[in-house]
Amino acid sequence: MGELTFVAHSEDRGDLGYLFFTSDELLAFMAVESDVKLERDFIMEGESIGHLKILSRISIIQHGTSEDLPQVFSVRDLGSSLENSAEHPSATLNAMGDRLIRQFKSTLKIDDVTNALSAYQHAMKLASPGDPKKGIYLCGAVGALLERFKSSGNVGDIDRAISMMEEEVARSREGTSGSLNHATALSNCVTLFHTRFKHHRNPQDLKTALKYQQQMVKITAESDASLPKRLQALGYLFRTWHAYSSDSTDLENAIGNHKMAVQLTSEDDPELPTRLMGLGTSFQIRFERYRHDLADIEDAIRNQKRAVRLFPEGHINKPGVLDDLGLSLAARFQLTRNRDDLDASIKMHQHAIQIIPQYHSDRPSIISNLATSLQTRCEYYGDLEDIMAAINYHQQALKLTQDGHSDIMPLLLNNLGEAFWTRYSTTGVVAHIDSAIPNYERALELLDILGSGFAMHRVTNTSSWEGVRVRTLLNLARTLTTRFENGKGNLEDINRAISCEQTAIQLLPEGHDSLASCLSGLGISLAARFKTLGNLEDIEVAISNQQRAVGMTREGHTDLATRLTHLALSYQARFQKLGSFQDIKSAIENQQRAVQLTHEGHPQQHVRLADLGKLFSSRFTDFWDPVDLENAILILQQSVQRAPSWFAHLPLRLTNLAAALASRFSYSQEIDDLERAISSSEQAVKLFPEHQAELPMCLSNLGRSLIVRFERTGNPKDVDRAISHMQKAIALIPRGHAFRLAHVLAGLGASFAARFTCTQDLADIDLAISYFQQAVNAIPGSHTDHPVFLSGLANSCANRFGKTKDLADIERAIASHQKVVRCPLEEHHGLAIRAYDLAISLLTHFEATGDSQSLSEAIAMFKKATKETNGHPRTRLSAGYAWGKLCTQYDMPEFSEAWDATIGLLSQAAGLEQTISKRHNNLVYISTITTFATGAAFDNSAFESALAWLEQGRCLVWNQISRLRTPVDRLRVAKPSLADRFVQLANGLEASGFRQQSPIPASEVAITPRTIAIQDEIHAHARFARDWDNLLSEIRSIPGFQDFLQPPEVADILERLPQDAPIVIFSIAQERCDALALVSGVGTPIHIALANFTYEKAIELRSELQGYLRAHGVRLRDEELDPDADRGGHQVQCHRRQGGLYRVLRSLWLDVVQPILSAIGYSSPPSHRMRIWWCPTGPLAFLPLHAAGIYGKDRTPGSLVSDFVVSSYTPTVTALLEKLKEEPAEKQGHNAVLLVSQPETPGRTKLPGAKKETEALMAMMARKGIESQLLEGDEATIARVKEEMAAHSWVHLACHAVQDVATPLNSGFHLHDGLLELLEIMPQRLANTEHAFLSACQTSTGDEKLSDEAVHLAAGMLAAGYRGVVATMWSIRDKYGPEIASTFYSRLLEEGGLSTEGGGVTNFDGAGAARALDYSVQKIREKLGDGESDLLAWLPYVHFGV
């Protein structure tokens, strides 16, 4: 066969060019057994290029036959012919195969690649065993199989190619003649296995490709120029394999190989930017998957920026690395919250879009990534323009994909759905969820069509068909669940959501990265269905799945906090159904961990805080731990403050905060809390869109708060507004939401029940009963709210009975209450109120019918409520009061037990977790309990019980303070660590109690640093109180400490009484008046029934005394300068009102003091008067027992109390005994006097007597050698006086003072720069202090509403540490102050000082203060006489303490 030349010829221009074929080429044409189509460029005249297309049938004519017909040689025959040829047919066939492969790439005809495969196979067959090109022919055949596999998808082709190449790898390893270079064979195997992996997604293929690539790198010399390229490929394979293995070692290997590839690549190598790009991607993955280490993302960004600089303009990879850099900047933003990163990310994506060719296959992916960054910026900063632009870009990306790249469409549809979800999250408009759902559904349809043909793309967060399908299923489930929870969907939605998540789980093998997301999502949907249908199996499975999800999530994973939150909310849902304390405890623990894992500035931080706040609020609602409530308020305030202003669910946050504030009002009765709750709810209602799912509950909560305010203020507008809000809420609740509907129905019932109390209109109470019954019927009996609604129904029936007297109503009430009490609850505060409500109904039934069984059951229920330790202290106290009164009234044997329990609750009711001011406010409403109990004790001759209850039930706040200051020397020896904790908690509690808390205006809805700081203080105080109770329980469990800080036993009190000095404590009750005299050596209290004295008489005497004082100018507010001005800053004016003071003092003597003195053996004045301490209670505390007697013309010897005893006062018996136990300052060698004088206080009347008084005392102290210091005028500032009080054992204050009637704790001494208030004095813990002389007005006046609490300046000085105090009951005259003070100190130094040879005094004892004051009074009496008005000069002076 010869050569063949084709000539291209034109009639106009002649020969244009030619094509030349050798004989070998012609033979190769024949071997393909087909028509031959040739295309070839050729040289034309003038050096231009021509193109020739030839179609010809190549055949050989066999001569000598009968038929002269063309016949195509078979391959077999041709091969046989060529074997005998002198040419090189294998080379010719290989060249023919190469040409056919090139032709296939142009025509895409499968026959071309099939014919090429035949040519390569014949080349292999015809090649000699030692042919050095035999491996090349095999490569051609393998390449043809690979091309045909790529075109047809025939798995047999790729399998055959792999088999052939693996055999070649074995031959090349052994060095067989004619085999491929070993590295080339390995490289081909890598390509083949990786190709099959991309088609089948069988991880084993990827692993095998990685193995061969490792072998190839291993045999590559360090000097080999191909080493960087091979390291780059190895890094890529490790990174890809890591997506399946989830083994961090694989990613570390990827980074290591990429680093080596970069290090071995010169700066001018055009491959350097590509290798930098791969290294950056690996760092980015390690950042996102593992450590979230800033260094990783910094390395990614640095390498990617370098690649961007090195890629020349127009390079095909430059758009891709810009896109990668945009993704890394967005990832760094998630860590640093630096908006510049997010803005730069958007710019990188925008730049990539600008330079990528219009129809490049990666363009839709890059546009989608730009949209995602805009979406993130909207999520953080709330700019709706960003999310609108993001949605637009996602839609553009989809449009570009319509005509091709169909395998990327599911990703883009999914991303568009997520953008609509973000728009919903930002705006709260449920319609955007409706827009998201069709995109997810279409994405799933396309994924089903694509199946395993789905390939990897540049779109963020994609990996595999399964991965994208799972992600899409989860997104669809999330939107369906949310639509269902928002009341816009139906059961089909939630069932579909659950089905989607179950499908996703089935797609994933155990241990897959996405399995935890699927399990958590399924838990969310099951919990949502449970909340509506109440099927316990749903919530059990939900919690189980979410526990698995959390357990599968490693520490540091970005989704761990989210999964913990979902688990917490499922525990909460089960708690709301079953009321298990362990469930709400687990919920809080998981949510606390979620919050701890959420860094500052994270977009979900305020969301997770809100969820934690709601959990604490939920636990408080059932278990009434004040720390939970304060936690809830503080955390909810933080969530509101940190939520962006555009946050769609801000109204819901305000609603939750309002609910917590309303709960605190129910606990503490602080009206400010209720007002703020109402204001917050009203603000939330204004912000809610009309059809927001949470709006009905917000309206309901607002209505309930208005009802509570109505019950407090009686304003009928509140209850009418409440009804209106409730009715609107019912209209807005969609069908199928039975729990929400029941809650609002119950609220409406409560509204009509409240209005009934005002209107007494039976129509209102009938409606209340109807609505409560509907609420009860709407939910299953196992639901935690069922007993709440049933209680409302019972109370309404009882209220109707009060109007109708129809026994059926009260019997129905009792039956309902009994059902409620039988509902199982563990450690629930509701147990107390439920028992109490049943007791009230039973008592009502007894009062109506006389049924003794009802009375017995009522007493039993009151007892049960009293002893429920988890109940609200106020509920328990009310129950105990009722229990004690019934036992007293009906002479029950439980009499002592009832009152012991009730009096023991008084301190709890005062509220150690409250400020001192609030505790005093709490005590106003419970002050009668102690007097009733002690009156009952006297009725039953239980005198020791009466003493115990008087001591335990009075001066509650002082007792609390005293307990906090208890020495712990004995405890420190036994348990040093507990002693340290005791001191730490005591200090914290005391400091918190004395803080002055500024009220937050009800109109101040915005959460500011100030409101959070205030709440933080409240929260810390509540935590101190809880820890204190726990600590006391722990200490009392130690042997020998069982009675630690318990109220003292009566026997202990009687053993510690002072010698020859009785203490008299009073009980002034409305039912009877009594006194107990405690005398040393007498084994029992001496009871004196004050038969001629009554509570009403005490009130009358107090009123008459006050009238007399006012008539004589005492306490009048007149700032005119007057020589007779008193030290309250008031001008003393005399009026003609005679006899009143005499009558008061006479009655006190005849009806009170004389019977007591007689009872203790003082029938006639003794030669040496003993001391006596008065401990008055009730209105008697405002009457001058120390001056009782008959004055004037009727006076006879032995008709004055001062004829018999030297009087002192004490707030409580225990307080006096503790002071007596203290060591006097003079024995400690610390004896110095501080004198404070304010003769001209700014804004007050002048007190010239104050200057005269202190100057005289300074001179006296100097003469006696007593260390003293005078602070006068502008030196006497608040800070300086407090400082010097700590350095002196005695203090004498000659200044103005005031008793604040409205706020007793604001009473104080007027100093140069302001008022030294009682609230500032009480926290002082002054060591080595002895005595205080308060030469000022009203320093022992106290508060009439808190007569048993000793809220006055004298008691404050005792609390600060002074052993004794001279004080005044009302205003004193300035002109007599110096004389009384001078006589007092002179007598004290004479009687109680230790003299020196020079006439000085080394020390003087405060124990003589009472006698010194008595002596001063006697001297002024001698001077002025006993004229009625003259008594006012000395009568106000009293002595407290030792």
PDB file of C-alpha atoms in Angstrom, residues 1233 1235 1254-1269 1389 1398-1401:
ATOM      1  CA  VAL A1233     -15.442  60.165 123.847  1.00  0.00           C
ATOM      2  CA  LEU A1235     -18.593  64.856 120.838  1.00  0.00           C
ATOM      3  CA  THR A1254     -20.386  70.113 124.095  1.00  0.00           C
ATOM      4  CA  GLU A1255     -17.953  72.796 125.254  1.00  0.00           C
ATOM      5  CA  ALA A1256     -18.879  72.037 128.857  1.00  0.00           C
ATOM      6  CA  LEU A1257     -18.418  68.327 128.249  1.00  0.00           C
ATOM      7  CA  MET A1258     -15.025  68.847 126.589  1.00  0.00           C
ATOM      8  CA  ALA A1259     -13.882  70.791 129.608  1.00  0.00           C
ATOM      9  CA  MET A1260     -15.207  68.112 131.956  1.00  0.00           C
ATOM     10  CA  MET A1261     -13.434  65.330 130.055  1.00  0.00           C
ATOM     11  CA  ALA A1262     -10.220  67.310 130.057  1.00  0.00           C
ATOM     12  CA  ARG A1263     -10.408  67.802 133.806  1.00  0.00           C
ATOM     13  CA  LYS A1264     -10.971  64.111 134.332  1.00  0.00           C
ATOM     14  CA  GLY A1265      -8.258  63.106 131.885  1.00  0.00           C
ATOM     15  CA  ILE A1266     -10.649  61.360 129.498  1.00  0.00           C
ATOM     16  CA  GLU A1267      -9.580  61.346 125.858  1.00  0.00           C
ATOM     17  CA  SER A1268     -12.137  63.253 123.814  1.00  0.00           C
ATOM     18  CA  GLN A1269     -12.627  64.801 120.408  1.00  0.00           C
ATOM     19  CA  LEU A1389     -17.724  59.872 136.253  1.00  0.00           C
ATOM     20  CA  GLY A1398      -4.672  63.705 140.666  1.00  0.00           C
ATOM     21  CA  GLY A1399      -8.484  63.542 140.632  1.00  0.00           C
ATOM     22  CA  GLY A1400      -8.712  62.235 137.130  1.00  0.00           C
ATOM     23  CA  VAL A1401     -10.544  59.182 135.841  1.00  0.00           C
TER      24      VAL A1401
END
